[in-house]
Amino acid sequence: MATTPSPQDKVAWEPRDEMTVLNKDARRLDGPVKVTGRAVYPHDVRLPNMVYARLLVHPAPRSKLTRVDVEPARQVPGVVYAEVLKSGGEEVLYQGDDAVLAVVAAETPEAAEDGVRAVVVELEELWPPMVTPEQALADDSPKITENGNVVVAGTRGDQAEVEATLGRCDAVVEASYSLPVQHHACLETHGCVVDFDGEKATTYPSTQMVTGSTGMFARELGISRSDVRVLTPYMGGGFGAKFGIGKEGAVASEVAKALMRPVHLMLTRPQEFLMAGNRSGSKQVMKGGATKDGVFQALYVEADKHGGMGRGSLPTPPYIYDVASNASTIRQVHTATDANRAMRAPGHPQASFAMESMVDELSYAIGMDPVEFRKKNLSSEVYHRQLDRVAKEIGWAEHEHRTEPGKVDGNVRVGIGFGVSTWGSGGRPGCKCEVRIEADGSIRSSVGTQDLGTGSRTYVASIVAEEFGLELSQVEARIGDSDLPPSVGSGGSVTTGSLAPAVKDAAHNARVALCDKVAPVLECDPDELTWQGGKVYPTGEPDRALTWKEACATVGSDPLVAMGEFQPHLHQGRVHGAQAAKISVDTLTGEIKVLKMVTIQDQGIPLIRSALRSQINGGMVQALSYGLLEQRVHDADLGYMLTANLEDYKIAGVQEIPEMVAIIDDDDTRQTVCGMAEATCIPGHAAIANALYNACGVRIRDLPLSADRVVTELAKRI
Amino acid sequence: MSEPLDSGTPRDTLSRRSFLKGAGTVAAAGGVLGHPAHGEAPAAPDQDGPETIEGTVEVELNINGETVQVEVEPRTTLLSALRHRLQPPLTGSKEVCDRGDCGACTVSIDGKPAYSCLQLAVDLKGKEIRTIEGLGTPERMSPVQDAFCEHDASMCGFCTPGFVMATTVCLEKHPDADLDKIKHEISGNLCRCGTYPHIFTAALDARDRMREDR
């Protein structure tokens, strides 16, 4: 329901308890096309006269090319184009997009693959392959970046002072924690379709940045940005990996220019693993100390980020916790592998695993309840109520052993662990939204944003429906088209904070404009109208209502068009969350089964509650997956990636999923909006590792928590 | 996927092994499969029977109740035939791994779930193939599809058609399936967004709705 508006009023979100569309569960607008297979993703685009292109990506990390010959590929039936992208005499410097040696385009995907197989490559592989941190750190290793293999990214604090404080602590824990490189593993691989006629182009990339992709294609095609249209109504997962158009977008553009035919170029699944992004791995050596009163007094950290050719990500210790005396050094250790990319809360799951493990170790070391120890060392009251809530939901108070672990006796033991999360989120200018109302009652909300599966398409409509007291289904949402008003890219959970205020502003402006049209008909003041239940009436006189259609008839022959833009006061940054995990571990075999996970997450106004719960659950699933299963593995001698497909790179499946409880933190009464998706994947794996310790006293400091690691540690405790 | 297609029963085509023998030259029983559409004339049958076909053949497929002629290569998977050879193409079945890891291309063949990336199109003459497009439309969704919408069981949506197919076939075979049974039957499918708990709820709800309709 929308109450009396006034053109002078500053646009503001309605009180939550008066909302009729927002702050409710909602069926997503794109649900029906997705569940029936009608949604056309970039992979599904079929254009007349289209060719299929495939890349030749050599799996060796470092090599000297002596010959790349595409002539045999050109002889393959169906192949229409084959070009060398890296020639004999050149070097491959690292695994991934630097090893894209050739491209072949053909009438069918199979023929393109035949063509790729026919390309003759001769090269000398360079040794050592430099794919592991150990190889990068060895004294006699070749330099693989201009700045060497190790770059100090930042130091802070006074190590001597920290050591002195540690000397006064009752408990000191020294430990090294490590996390492997993780892959985004988007189910739709990277790629695009490029349709270029020599002057204008329509492109269909699988992207998390519709508006911004125009410039990238324009550069590659040598045309102006206004001559590029990007269409991505649906895309099959991003998680941070799909911002640029990538090497694949550049090559597709080249082929399209050469052939003047639409080009469909998608990475294969192994190529997706080799060159389409990853979360940097990490090794964090820590020394932490606490006093018996439960104060985390001091922390010293030496951390390495394993981002391949990239810089890696890791927030500065002590991360979320308050540790008065702290010092740290963070280094980048480079390997000859593809650069890390943003991945859902870059750096945070890594920092969280080490810090939450250290916090847990200290709490047990001083014999304090790990929930109480956390609360003692977190200044924000938000975390206190959130930890209490998840502790209640997971059954912590009833749990048998809270300050010491369970026994290793060959039986299945149950344990509970915790972790907290944070994320900056926020929003920024850049989104513009158009609300258009026609005399026949049709109303649509348009913005060139993208929906990665978060539900953004749906709230682009539901915010407008709320404004006019309509049903969600009455408002059409148009997104995924760069010809629509611009949107920011979807990274850092800024989409909601940037986009929703612009939609709200447009909706407000449209309402003010429509009030001006309707008021004379109802013979009342424009700011004395109430929009409710698909009707509009002078406030307090519902029997004088016009139906929505009747109200729209006042619009006249030209549509009513209102624009909106980012309004800073409608958003905020900073979200908080807490998670708990309950697991069982077979102390004979080391098998872990996650029984239950609970998350509470704040985000200001919940726009679509059902979509929020989906995000929370999705974050928990990804954390569980990272904790138990995921790791990129290289053959250290040959340099080849051993996990470049979904049977060797395991992600959580149906059978790994525990009971999950997603709690929207309704005690967060901020009357603003904020994205929250990234925070939800941060502490789950740490909570599981802490639950393992609680269950049986086994502390695994290296992810994933595989049964072999657990059973090895169990053996030490018998 | 819980169980393979019938194996061990005589096929109306020749063995898969002979298809896969060698690269470039592929043996096929042309008389059964159809006639060569392009490429060379069939070679004379060798003494053991099978004749060799190069290029493409026409195969008759029964997809979503319609009989269609599709020109395929002997090595063309059902997934590729659906997505690239049919006119108009059926792109609801997704290609994610193309090697039987993820279930995004799940279809039903004679009422059983199958990864279409692991089926050769030429093998499927006479089989009843159902794809996601055959279950319902956005305007008239099947109970499973509607339940997926109701319980927010789809985020990016790329795995969704495969999960809808797997769930549908599961509930057709096991109308009284409990959650453990459902999990077992759909455990060949992967989702990266983490919609699983919502899929479970949707599947149970769809089961109840389908029971009421019985």
Short mmCIF file of C-alpha atoms in Angstrom, two decimals, chain A residues 102-541:
data_model
loop_
_atom_site.label_atom_id
_atom_site.label_comp_id
_atom_site.label_asym_id
_atom_site.label_seq_id
_atom_site.Cartn_x
_atom_site.Cartn_y
_atom_site.Cartn_z
CA ALA A 102 44.33 -21.02 -31.76
CA VAL A 103 40.68 -20.62 -32.62
CA VAL A 104 38.60 -22.70 -35.00
CA ALA A 105 35.10 -21.88 -36.22
CA ALA A 106 32.84 -24.34 -37.98
CA GLU A 107 29.27 -25.04 -39.00
CA THR A 108 28.72 -27.32 -36.01
CA PRO A 109 30.28 -27.51 -32.57
CA GLU A 110 31.52 -31.01 -33.30
CA ALA A 111 33.33 -29.86 -36.44
CA ALA A 112 34.90 -26.99 -34.49
CA GLU A 113 36.16 -29.49 -31.93
CA ASP A 114 37.51 -31.68 -34.73
CA GLY A 115 39.29 -28.63 -36.04
CA VAL A 116 40.84 -27.84 -32.68
CA ARG A 117 42.08 -31.41 -32.42
CA ALA A 118 43.62 -31.15 -35.87
CA VAL A 119 45.77 -28.12 -35.01
CA VAL A 120 49.40 -29.15 -34.79
CA VAL A 121 51.20 -27.80 -31.74
CA GLU A 122 54.86 -28.35 -31.05
CA LEU A 123 56.32 -26.88 -27.93
CA GLU A 124 58.94 -27.32 -25.29
CA GLU A 125 57.50 -27.43 -21.80
CA LEU A 126 59.54 -25.43 -19.31
CA TRP A 127 60.56 -26.93 -15.98
CA PRO A 128 59.78 -26.48 -13.19
CA PRO A 129 56.18 -25.80 -14.08
CA MET A 130 55.80 -23.33 -11.18
CA VAL A 131 52.26 -24.32 -10.34
CA THR A 132 52.66 -24.78 -6.59
CA PRO A 133 53.55 -22.22 -3.90
CA GLU A 134 56.48 -24.44 -2.94
CA GLN A 135 57.89 -24.18 -6.45
CA ALA A 136 57.36 -20.42 -6.43
CA LEU A 137 59.16 -20.05 -3.10
CA ALA A 138 62.15 -22.27 -3.93
CA ASP A 139 65.44 -20.39 -4.01
CA ASP A 140 66.43 -21.36 -7.51
CA SER A 141 63.03 -20.87 -9.13
CA PRO A 142 62.69 -18.82 -12.28
CA LYS A 143 60.98 -15.48 -11.87
CA ILE A 144 57.50 -15.65 -13.32
CA THR A 145 56.49 -12.02 -12.83
CA GLU A 146 58.48 -8.85 -13.27
CA ASN A 147 58.40 -8.30 -9.53
CA GLY A 148 59.45 -11.83 -8.73
CA ASN A 149 57.47 -14.68 -7.27
CA VAL A 150 56.89 -13.15 -3.87
CA VAL A 151 55.56 -9.66 -3.34
CA VAL A 152 54.86 -8.20 0.08
CA ALA A 153 51.34 -6.82 -0.11
CA GLY A 154 51.16 -5.18 3.28
CA THR A 155 52.52 -5.12 6.79
CA ARG A 156 51.07 -3.54 9.86
CA GLY A 157 51.58 -3.43 13.57
CA ASP A 158 54.58 -3.99 15.75
CA GLN A 159 55.58 -7.63 15.91
CA ALA A 160 57.76 -7.11 19.01
CA GLU A 161 54.87 -5.51 20.84
CA VAL A 162 52.60 -8.42 19.90
CA GLU A 163 55.19 -10.93 21.08
CA ALA A 164 55.42 -9.10 24.39
CA THR A 165 51.65 -9.22 24.78
CA LEU A 166 51.61 -12.90 23.90
CA GLY A 167 54.09 -13.41 26.72
CA ARG A 168 51.46 -12.14 29.18
CA CYS A 169 48.68 -14.43 27.84
CA ASP A 170 47.36 -17.49 29.65
CA ALA A 171 47.00 -19.44 26.43
CA VAL A 172 48.94 -19.08 23.18
CA VAL A 173 48.11 -21.02 20.05
CA GLU A 174 50.55 -21.28 17.16
CA ALA A 175 49.03 -22.76 14.04
CA SER A 176 49.16 -22.73 10.28
CA TYR A 177 45.93 -22.75 8.31
CA SER A 178 45.57 -23.33 4.60
CA LEU A 179 42.83 -23.20 2.00
CA PRO A 180 43.11 -24.47 -1.55
CA VAL A 181 42.26 -22.54 -4.67
CA GLN A 182 38.52 -22.71 -5.25
CA HIS A 183 36.72 -22.43 -8.56
CA HIS A 184 33.51 -20.54 -9.28
CA ALA A 185 32.29 -23.50 -11.32
CA CYS A 186 29.41 -21.55 -12.86
CA LEU A 187 27.24 -24.10 -14.60
CA GLU A 188 27.08 -21.94 -17.72
CA THR A 189 30.65 -21.63 -18.93
CA HIS A 190 32.03 -18.26 -19.97
CA GLY A 191 31.43 -17.13 -23.51
CA CYS A 192 29.22 -15.14 -25.80
CA VAL A 193 27.56 -14.86 -29.16
CA VAL A 194 28.71 -11.93 -31.28
CA ASP A 195 26.54 -10.81 -34.19
CA PHE A 196 28.38 -8.10 -36.13
CA ASP A 197 27.42 -6.65 -39.50
CA GLY A 198 30.42 -4.40 -39.96
CA GLU A 199 28.80 -1.38 -38.39
CA LYS A 200 26.68 -2.49 -35.49
CA ALA A 201 26.87 -5.45 -33.17
CA THR A 202 24.47 -7.33 -30.97
CA THR A 203 26.22 -9.47 -28.41
CA TYR A 204 24.97 -12.10 -25.99
CA PRO A 205 27.58 -12.63 -23.27
CA SER A 206 27.12 -14.66 -20.10
CA THR A 207 27.93 -11.67 -17.94
CA GLN A 208 27.30 -10.01 -14.59
CA MET A 209 27.68 -6.59 -16.18
CA VAL A 210 25.31 -5.89 -19.06
CA THR A 211 25.73 -2.12 -19.40
CA GLY A 212 29.50 -2.15 -18.97
CA SER A 213 30.09 -4.89 -21.51
CA THR A 214 29.20 -2.59 -24.40
CA GLY A 215 32.51 -0.75 -24.12
CA MET A 216 34.52 -3.94 -24.07
CA PHE A 217 32.92 -5.32 -27.22
CA ALA A 218 33.18 -1.90 -28.88
CA ARG A 219 36.93 -1.85 -28.31
CA GLU A 220 37.41 -5.34 -29.72
CA LEU A 221 35.19 -4.67 -32.73
CA GLY A 222 36.60 -1.21 -33.41
CA ILE A 223 33.21 0.51 -33.33
CA SER A 224 31.64 3.05 -31.04
CA ARG A 225 30.05 1.98 -27.82
CA SER A 226 26.65 3.20 -28.92
CA ASP A 227 26.76 0.73 -31.81
CA VAL A 228 26.96 -2.24 -29.47
CA ARG A 229 23.93 -3.80 -27.88
CA VAL A 230 24.34 -6.37 -25.12
CA LEU A 231 21.50 -8.79 -24.47
CA THR A 232 21.72 -11.03 -21.40
CA PRO A 233 18.22 -11.66 -20.12
CA TYR A 234 19.42 -14.79 -18.31
CA MET A 235 22.83 -16.06 -17.35
CA GLY A 236 23.92 -19.29 -15.75
CA GLY A 237 25.85 -18.20 -12.68
CA GLY A 238 28.66 -15.74 -12.12
CA PHE A 239 29.79 -15.58 -8.48
CA GLY A 240 32.30 -12.89 -9.44
CA ALA A 241 33.91 -14.59 -12.44
CA LYS A 242 31.94 -12.89 -15.21
CA PHE A 243 32.82 -9.20 -15.34
CA GLY A 244 35.05 -8.73 -18.35
CA ILE A 245 34.31 -10.28 -21.71
CA GLY A 246 37.60 -12.13 -21.35
CA LYS A 247 39.89 -13.60 -23.95
CA GLU A 248 36.91 -15.56 -25.23
CA GLY A 249 34.96 -12.37 -25.90
CA ALA A 250 37.92 -10.78 -27.64
CA VAL A 251 38.49 -13.81 -29.87
CA ALA A 252 34.78 -14.16 -30.67
CA SER A 253 34.82 -10.53 -31.78
CA GLU A 254 37.83 -11.17 -34.02
CA VAL A 255 36.16 -14.16 -35.66
CA ALA A 256 32.94 -12.22 -36.14
CA LYS A 257 34.85 -9.42 -37.85
CA ALA A 258 36.62 -11.86 -40.12
CA LEU A 259 33.58 -13.91 -41.11
CA MET A 260 30.76 -11.36 -40.89
CA ARG A 261 28.68 -14.20 -39.50
CA PRO A 262 27.31 -14.58 -35.95
CA VAL A 263 29.85 -16.39 -33.80
CA HIS A 264 28.96 -18.62 -30.84
CA LEU A 265 32.03 -19.10 -28.65
CA MET A 266 31.66 -20.78 -25.28
CA LEU A 267 34.43 -22.31 -23.21
CA THR A 268 34.42 -26.04 -22.69
CA ARG A 269 34.17 -27.26 -19.11
CA PRO A 270 37.92 -27.99 -18.81
CA GLN A 271 38.69 -24.55 -20.24
CA GLU A 272 36.35 -23.04 -17.67
CA PHE A 273 38.59 -24.49 -14.97
CA LEU A 274 41.81 -23.48 -16.72
CA MET A 275 41.07 -19.87 -17.60
CA ALA A 276 37.79 -18.58 -16.20
CA GLY A 277 38.73 -17.56 -12.71
CA ASN A 278 39.23 -18.84 -9.21
CA ARG A 279 39.31 -17.85 -5.57
CA SER A 280 42.89 -17.46 -4.42
CA GLY A 281 44.20 -20.03 -2.01
CA SER A 282 45.83 -19.03 1.22
CA LYS A 283 48.26 -20.07 3.91
CA GLN A 284 48.04 -18.21 7.20
CA VAL A 285 50.55 -18.82 9.97
CA MET A 286 49.20 -17.42 13.19
CA LYS A 287 50.19 -16.92 16.78
CA GLY A 288 47.30 -15.90 18.98
CA GLY A 289 46.96 -15.38 22.69
CA ALA A 290 44.14 -14.98 25.18
CA THR A 291 43.84 -14.40 28.87
CA LYS A 292 41.66 -16.48 31.17
CA ASP A 293 39.06 -13.74 31.38
CA GLY A 294 38.22 -14.48 27.76
CA VAL A 295 39.97 -11.58 26.07
CA PHE A 296 41.69 -12.26 22.77
CA GLN A 297 44.77 -10.18 23.56
CA ALA A 298 47.20 -10.57 20.73
CA LEU A 299 47.58 -11.92 17.21
CA TYR A 300 50.52 -12.14 14.87
CA VAL A 301 49.90 -13.33 11.30
CA GLU A 302 52.12 -14.18 8.36
CA ALA A 303 49.86 -14.89 5.41
CA ASP A 304 50.44 -15.87 1.81
CA LYS A 305 47.86 -15.37 -0.92
CA HIS A 306 47.93 -17.89 -3.74
CA GLY A 307 46.38 -16.00 -6.62
CA GLY A 308 48.39 -17.41 -9.50
CA MET A 309 49.31 -14.47 -11.70
CA GLY A 310 46.86 -12.35 -9.72
CA ARG A 311 47.31 -10.61 -6.42
CA GLY A 312 44.98 -12.83 -4.44
CA SER A 313 42.55 -11.59 -1.81
CA LEU A 314 42.72 -11.49 1.96
CA PRO A 315 41.34 -8.87 4.33
CA THR A 316 43.75 -7.58 6.91
CA PRO A 317 43.86 -9.54 10.19
CA PRO A 318 42.39 -9.67 12.77
CA TYR A 319 39.40 -9.57 10.40
CA ILE A 320 36.13 -9.19 12.34
CA TYR A 321 37.46 -9.68 15.85
CA ASP A 322 38.77 -7.04 18.23
CA VAL A 323 42.36 -7.86 19.06
CA ALA A 324 44.09 -4.88 20.59
CA SER A 325 47.61 -6.03 19.94
CA ASN A 326 48.03 -7.26 16.41
CA ALA A 327 50.54 -7.29 13.62
CA SER A 328 50.64 -8.97 10.25
CA THR A 329 52.50 -9.40 7.02
CA ILE A 330 50.65 -10.48 3.90
CA ARG A 331 52.48 -11.67 0.80
CA GLN A 332 51.45 -12.56 -2.71
CA VAL A 333 53.03 -15.81 -3.83
CA HIS A 334 52.74 -16.07 -7.59
CA THR A 335 52.42 -19.28 -9.54
CA ALA A 336 52.21 -19.80 -13.29
CA THR A 337 48.47 -20.28 -13.15
CA ASP A 338 45.60 -18.04 -14.17
CA ALA A 339 44.93 -14.98 -12.06
CA ASN A 340 42.36 -15.20 -9.30
CA ARG A 341 39.20 -13.23 -9.86
CA ALA A 342 36.60 -11.82 -7.57
CA MET A 343 34.68 -14.70 -6.08
CA ARG A 344 31.73 -14.27 -3.72
CA ALA A 345 33.20 -12.26 -0.81
CA PRO A 346 36.78 -12.23 -2.13
CA GLY A 347 39.27 -13.09 0.59
CA HIS A 348 36.71 -13.41 3.35
CA PRO A 349 36.15 -17.17 3.44
CA GLN A 350 39.93 -17.54 3.63
CA ALA A 351 40.30 -15.03 6.46
CA SER A 352 37.28 -16.43 8.21
CA PHE A 353 38.55 -20.00 8.25
CA ALA A 354 41.85 -19.03 9.85
CA MET A 355 40.43 -16.50 12.31
CA GLU A 356 37.42 -18.56 13.36
CA SER A 357 39.67 -21.57 13.85
CA MET A 358 42.11 -19.52 15.94
CA VAL A 359 39.27 -18.04 17.98
CA ASP A 360 37.92 -21.53 18.55
CA GLU A 361 41.30 -22.92 19.53
CA LEU A 362 41.81 -20.14 22.05
CA SER A 363 38.37 -20.55 23.57
CA TYR A 364 38.95 -24.26 24.20
CA ALA A 365 42.49 -23.52 25.42
CA ILE A 366 41.17 -21.30 28.19
CA GLY A 367 38.15 -23.53 28.79
CA MET A 368 35.54 -20.98 27.76
CA ASP A 369 32.36 -21.57 25.81
CA PRO A 370 33.27 -20.69 22.19
CA VAL A 371 30.07 -18.67 21.75
CA GLU A 372 30.81 -16.64 24.87
CA PHE A 373 34.42 -16.17 23.82
CA ARG A 374 33.28 -14.84 20.45
CA LYS A 375 30.82 -12.42 21.99
CA LYS A 376 33.48 -11.20 24.38
CA ASN A 377 35.70 -10.27 21.46
CA LEU A 378 33.13 -8.80 19.08
CA SER A 379 32.21 -5.22 19.85
CA SER A 380 29.08 -5.10 17.70
CA GLU A 381 25.95 -6.02 19.60
CA VAL A 382 24.50 -7.29 16.35
CA TYR A 383 26.82 -10.29 16.49
CA HIS A 384 25.83 -11.00 20.07
CA ARG A 385 22.15 -11.35 19.27
CA GLN A 386 22.92 -13.23 16.07
CA LEU A 387 25.20 -15.72 17.80
CA ASP A 388 22.60 -16.28 20.49
CA ARG A 389 19.99 -16.90 17.84
CA VAL A 390 21.95 -19.48 15.86
CA ALA A 391 23.12 -21.13 19.09
CA LYS A 392 19.50 -21.52 20.10
CA GLU A 393 18.46 -22.85 16.72
CA ILE A 394 21.28 -25.41 16.57
CA GLY A 395 20.64 -26.63 20.13
CA TRP A 396 23.87 -25.41 21.75
CA ALA A 397 22.53 -25.14 25.27
CA GLU A 398 21.43 -28.78 25.20
CA HIS A 399 24.70 -29.95 23.69
CA GLU A 400 26.68 -32.19 26.02
CA HIS A 401 30.19 -30.81 25.69
CA ARG A 402 30.63 -27.15 25.03
CA THR A 403 34.03 -26.36 26.48
CA GLU A 404 35.84 -29.57 25.68
CA PRO A 405 35.64 -31.93 22.74
CA GLY A 406 33.98 -35.32 22.62
CA LYS A 407 35.89 -38.57 22.99
CA VAL A 408 37.41 -40.66 20.24
CA ASP A 409 36.01 -44.09 20.92
CA GLY A 410 35.20 -45.53 17.52
CA ASN A 411 31.64 -44.30 17.66
CA VAL A 412 29.95 -41.58 15.71
CA ARG A 413 30.33 -38.29 17.57
CA VAL A 414 28.33 -35.14 17.14
CA GLY A 415 29.76 -31.64 17.35
CA ILE A 416 28.67 -28.05 16.93
CA GLY A 417 30.70 -25.09 15.68
CA PHE A 418 30.23 -21.40 14.95
CA GLY A 419 31.45 -18.49 12.86
CA VAL A 420 30.47 -14.92 12.02
CA SER A 421 30.64 -12.87 8.84
CA THR A 422 30.67 -9.35 7.54
CA TRP A 423 30.54 -7.65 4.20
CA GLY A 424 30.67 -4.04 3.08
CA SER A 425 27.99 -4.16 0.36
CA GLY A 426 26.57 -0.68 -0.02
CA GLY A 427 25.66 0.97 -3.28
CA ARG A 428 26.77 3.64 -5.68
CA PRO A 429 25.45 5.89 -8.42
CA GLY A 430 25.11 4.45 -11.89
CA CYS A 431 21.67 2.88 -12.07
CA LYS A 432 18.80 4.61 -13.79
CA CYS A 433 15.33 3.15 -13.98
CA GLU A 434 12.39 3.99 -16.21
CA VAL A 435 8.81 3.37 -15.14
CA ARG A 436 6.35 3.59 -17.99
CA ILE A 437 2.58 3.56 -17.58
CA GLU A 438 0.20 3.26 -20.52
CA ALA A 439 -3.41 4.34 -20.74
CA ASP A 440 -4.48 0.68 -20.99
CA GLY A 441 -3.13 -0.02 -17.52
CA SER A 442 0.08 -1.73 -18.51
CA ILE A 443 3.05 -0.73 -16.42
CA ARG A 444 6.66 -1.68 -16.74
CA SER A 445 9.91 -1.04 -14.98
CA SER A 446 13.08 -1.08 -17.10
CA VAL A 447 16.75 -1.02 -16.28
CA GLY A 448 19.73 -2.58 -18.05
CA THR A 449 20.75 -4.68 -15.09
CA GLN A 450 21.28 -8.42 -14.80
CA ASP A 451 19.86 -11.18 -12.66
CA LEU A 452 22.49 -13.70 -11.61
CA GLY A 453 19.88 -15.71 -9.78
CA THR A 454 19.48 -13.25 -6.94
CA GLY A 455 15.98 -12.13 -7.85
CA SER A 456 16.88 -8.64 -9.07
CA ARG A 457 14.47 -8.94 -12.01
CA THR A 458 11.64 -9.59 -9.60
CA TYR A 459 12.27 -6.66 -7.27
CA VAL A 460 12.65 -4.32 -10.25
CA ALA A 461 8.91 -4.99 -10.61
CA SER A 462 7.90 -5.52 -6.98
CA ILE A 463 9.17 -2.14 -5.79
CA VAL A 464 6.92 -0.54 -8.42
CA ALA A 465 3.98 -2.79 -7.52
CA GLU A 466 4.37 -1.76 -3.88
CA GLU A 467 4.31 1.91 -4.85
CA PHE A 468 0.94 1.64 -6.60
CA GLY A 469 -0.71 -0.99 -4.42
CA LEU A 470 -0.66 -3.49 -7.30
CA GLU A 471 -0.01 -7.20 -7.47
CA LEU A 472 3.51 -8.16 -8.49
CA SER A 473 2.17 -9.92 -11.56
CA GLN A 474 0.69 -6.64 -12.86
CA VAL A 475 4.11 -5.05 -13.35
CA GLU A 476 6.44 -6.09 -16.14
CA ALA A 477 10.19 -5.99 -15.50
CA ARG A 478 12.61 -5.49 -18.36
CA ILE A 479 16.28 -6.07 -17.70
CA GLY A 480 19.26 -7.66 -19.42
CA ASP A 481 19.48 -5.21 -22.32
CA SER A 482 22.09 -2.47 -22.63
CA ASP A 483 19.64 -0.35 -24.60
CA LEU A 484 17.68 0.08 -21.37
CA PRO A 485 18.71 2.72 -18.82
CA PRO A 486 22.13 1.85 -17.38
CA SER A 487 22.97 -0.29 -14.36
CA VAL A 488 26.07 -0.98 -12.35
CA GLY A 489 27.66 -4.41 -12.64
CA SER A 490 26.80 -7.03 -10.05
CA GLY A 491 29.85 -7.27 -7.83
CA GLY A 492 30.50 -6.77 -4.14
CA SER A 493 26.81 -7.28 -3.37
CA VAL A 494 26.23 -3.69 -4.52
CA THR A 495 23.41 -4.47 -6.95
CA THR A 496 20.59 -4.17 -4.45
CA GLY A 497 22.07 -1.10 -2.74
CA SER A 498 22.59 0.61 -6.10
CA LEU A 499 19.61 -0.60 -8.09
CA ALA A 500 16.71 -0.78 -5.65
CA PRO A 501 16.99 2.94 -4.71
CA ALA A 502 16.90 3.90 -8.40
CA VAL A 503 13.80 1.76 -8.97
CA LYS A 504 12.17 3.20 -5.86
CA ASP A 505 12.95 6.72 -7.04
CA ALA A 506 11.44 6.03 -10.47
CA ALA A 507 8.35 4.47 -8.88
CA HIS A 508 7.93 7.46 -6.58
CA ASN A 509 8.27 9.91 -9.45
CA ALA A 510 5.77 7.95 -11.51
CA ARG A 511 3.29 7.99 -8.66
CA VAL A 512 3.61 11.72 -8.16
CA ALA A 513 3.04 12.24 -11.89
CA LEU A 514 0.06 9.91 -12.01
CA CYS A 515 -1.44 11.57 -8.92
CA ASP A 516 -1.42 14.84 -10.85
CA LYS A 517 -3.47 13.20 -13.60
CA VAL A 518 -5.88 11.35 -11.35
CA ALA A 519 -6.59 14.09 -8.80
CA PRO A 520 -8.79 16.25 -11.07
CA VAL A 521 -10.94 13.23 -11.90
CA LEU A 522 -11.43 12.40 -8.24
CA GLU A 523 -11.75 16.07 -7.43
CA CYS A 524 -9.18 16.03 -4.69
CA ASP A 525 -5.70 17.24 -3.95
CA PRO A 526 -2.94 15.19 -5.69
CA ASP A 527 -1.23 14.52 -2.39
CA GLU A 528 -4.40 13.19 -0.81
CA LEU A 529 -4.62 9.93 -2.74
CA THR A 530 -4.27 6.41 -1.48
CA TRP A 531 -3.16 3.57 -3.75
CA GLN A 532 -4.26 0.26 -2.39
CA GLY A 533 -5.52 -3.10 -3.60
CA GLY A 534 -5.35 -2.15 -7.26
CA LYS A 535 -7.37 1.00 -6.68
CA VAL A 536 -6.84 4.66 -5.99
CA TYR A 537 -9.12 6.84 -3.91
CA PRO A 538 -9.11 10.11 -2.00
CA THR A 539 -7.58 9.21 1.35
CA GLY A 540 -10.29 8.04 3.71
CA GLU A 541 -12.91 7.65 0.98
#
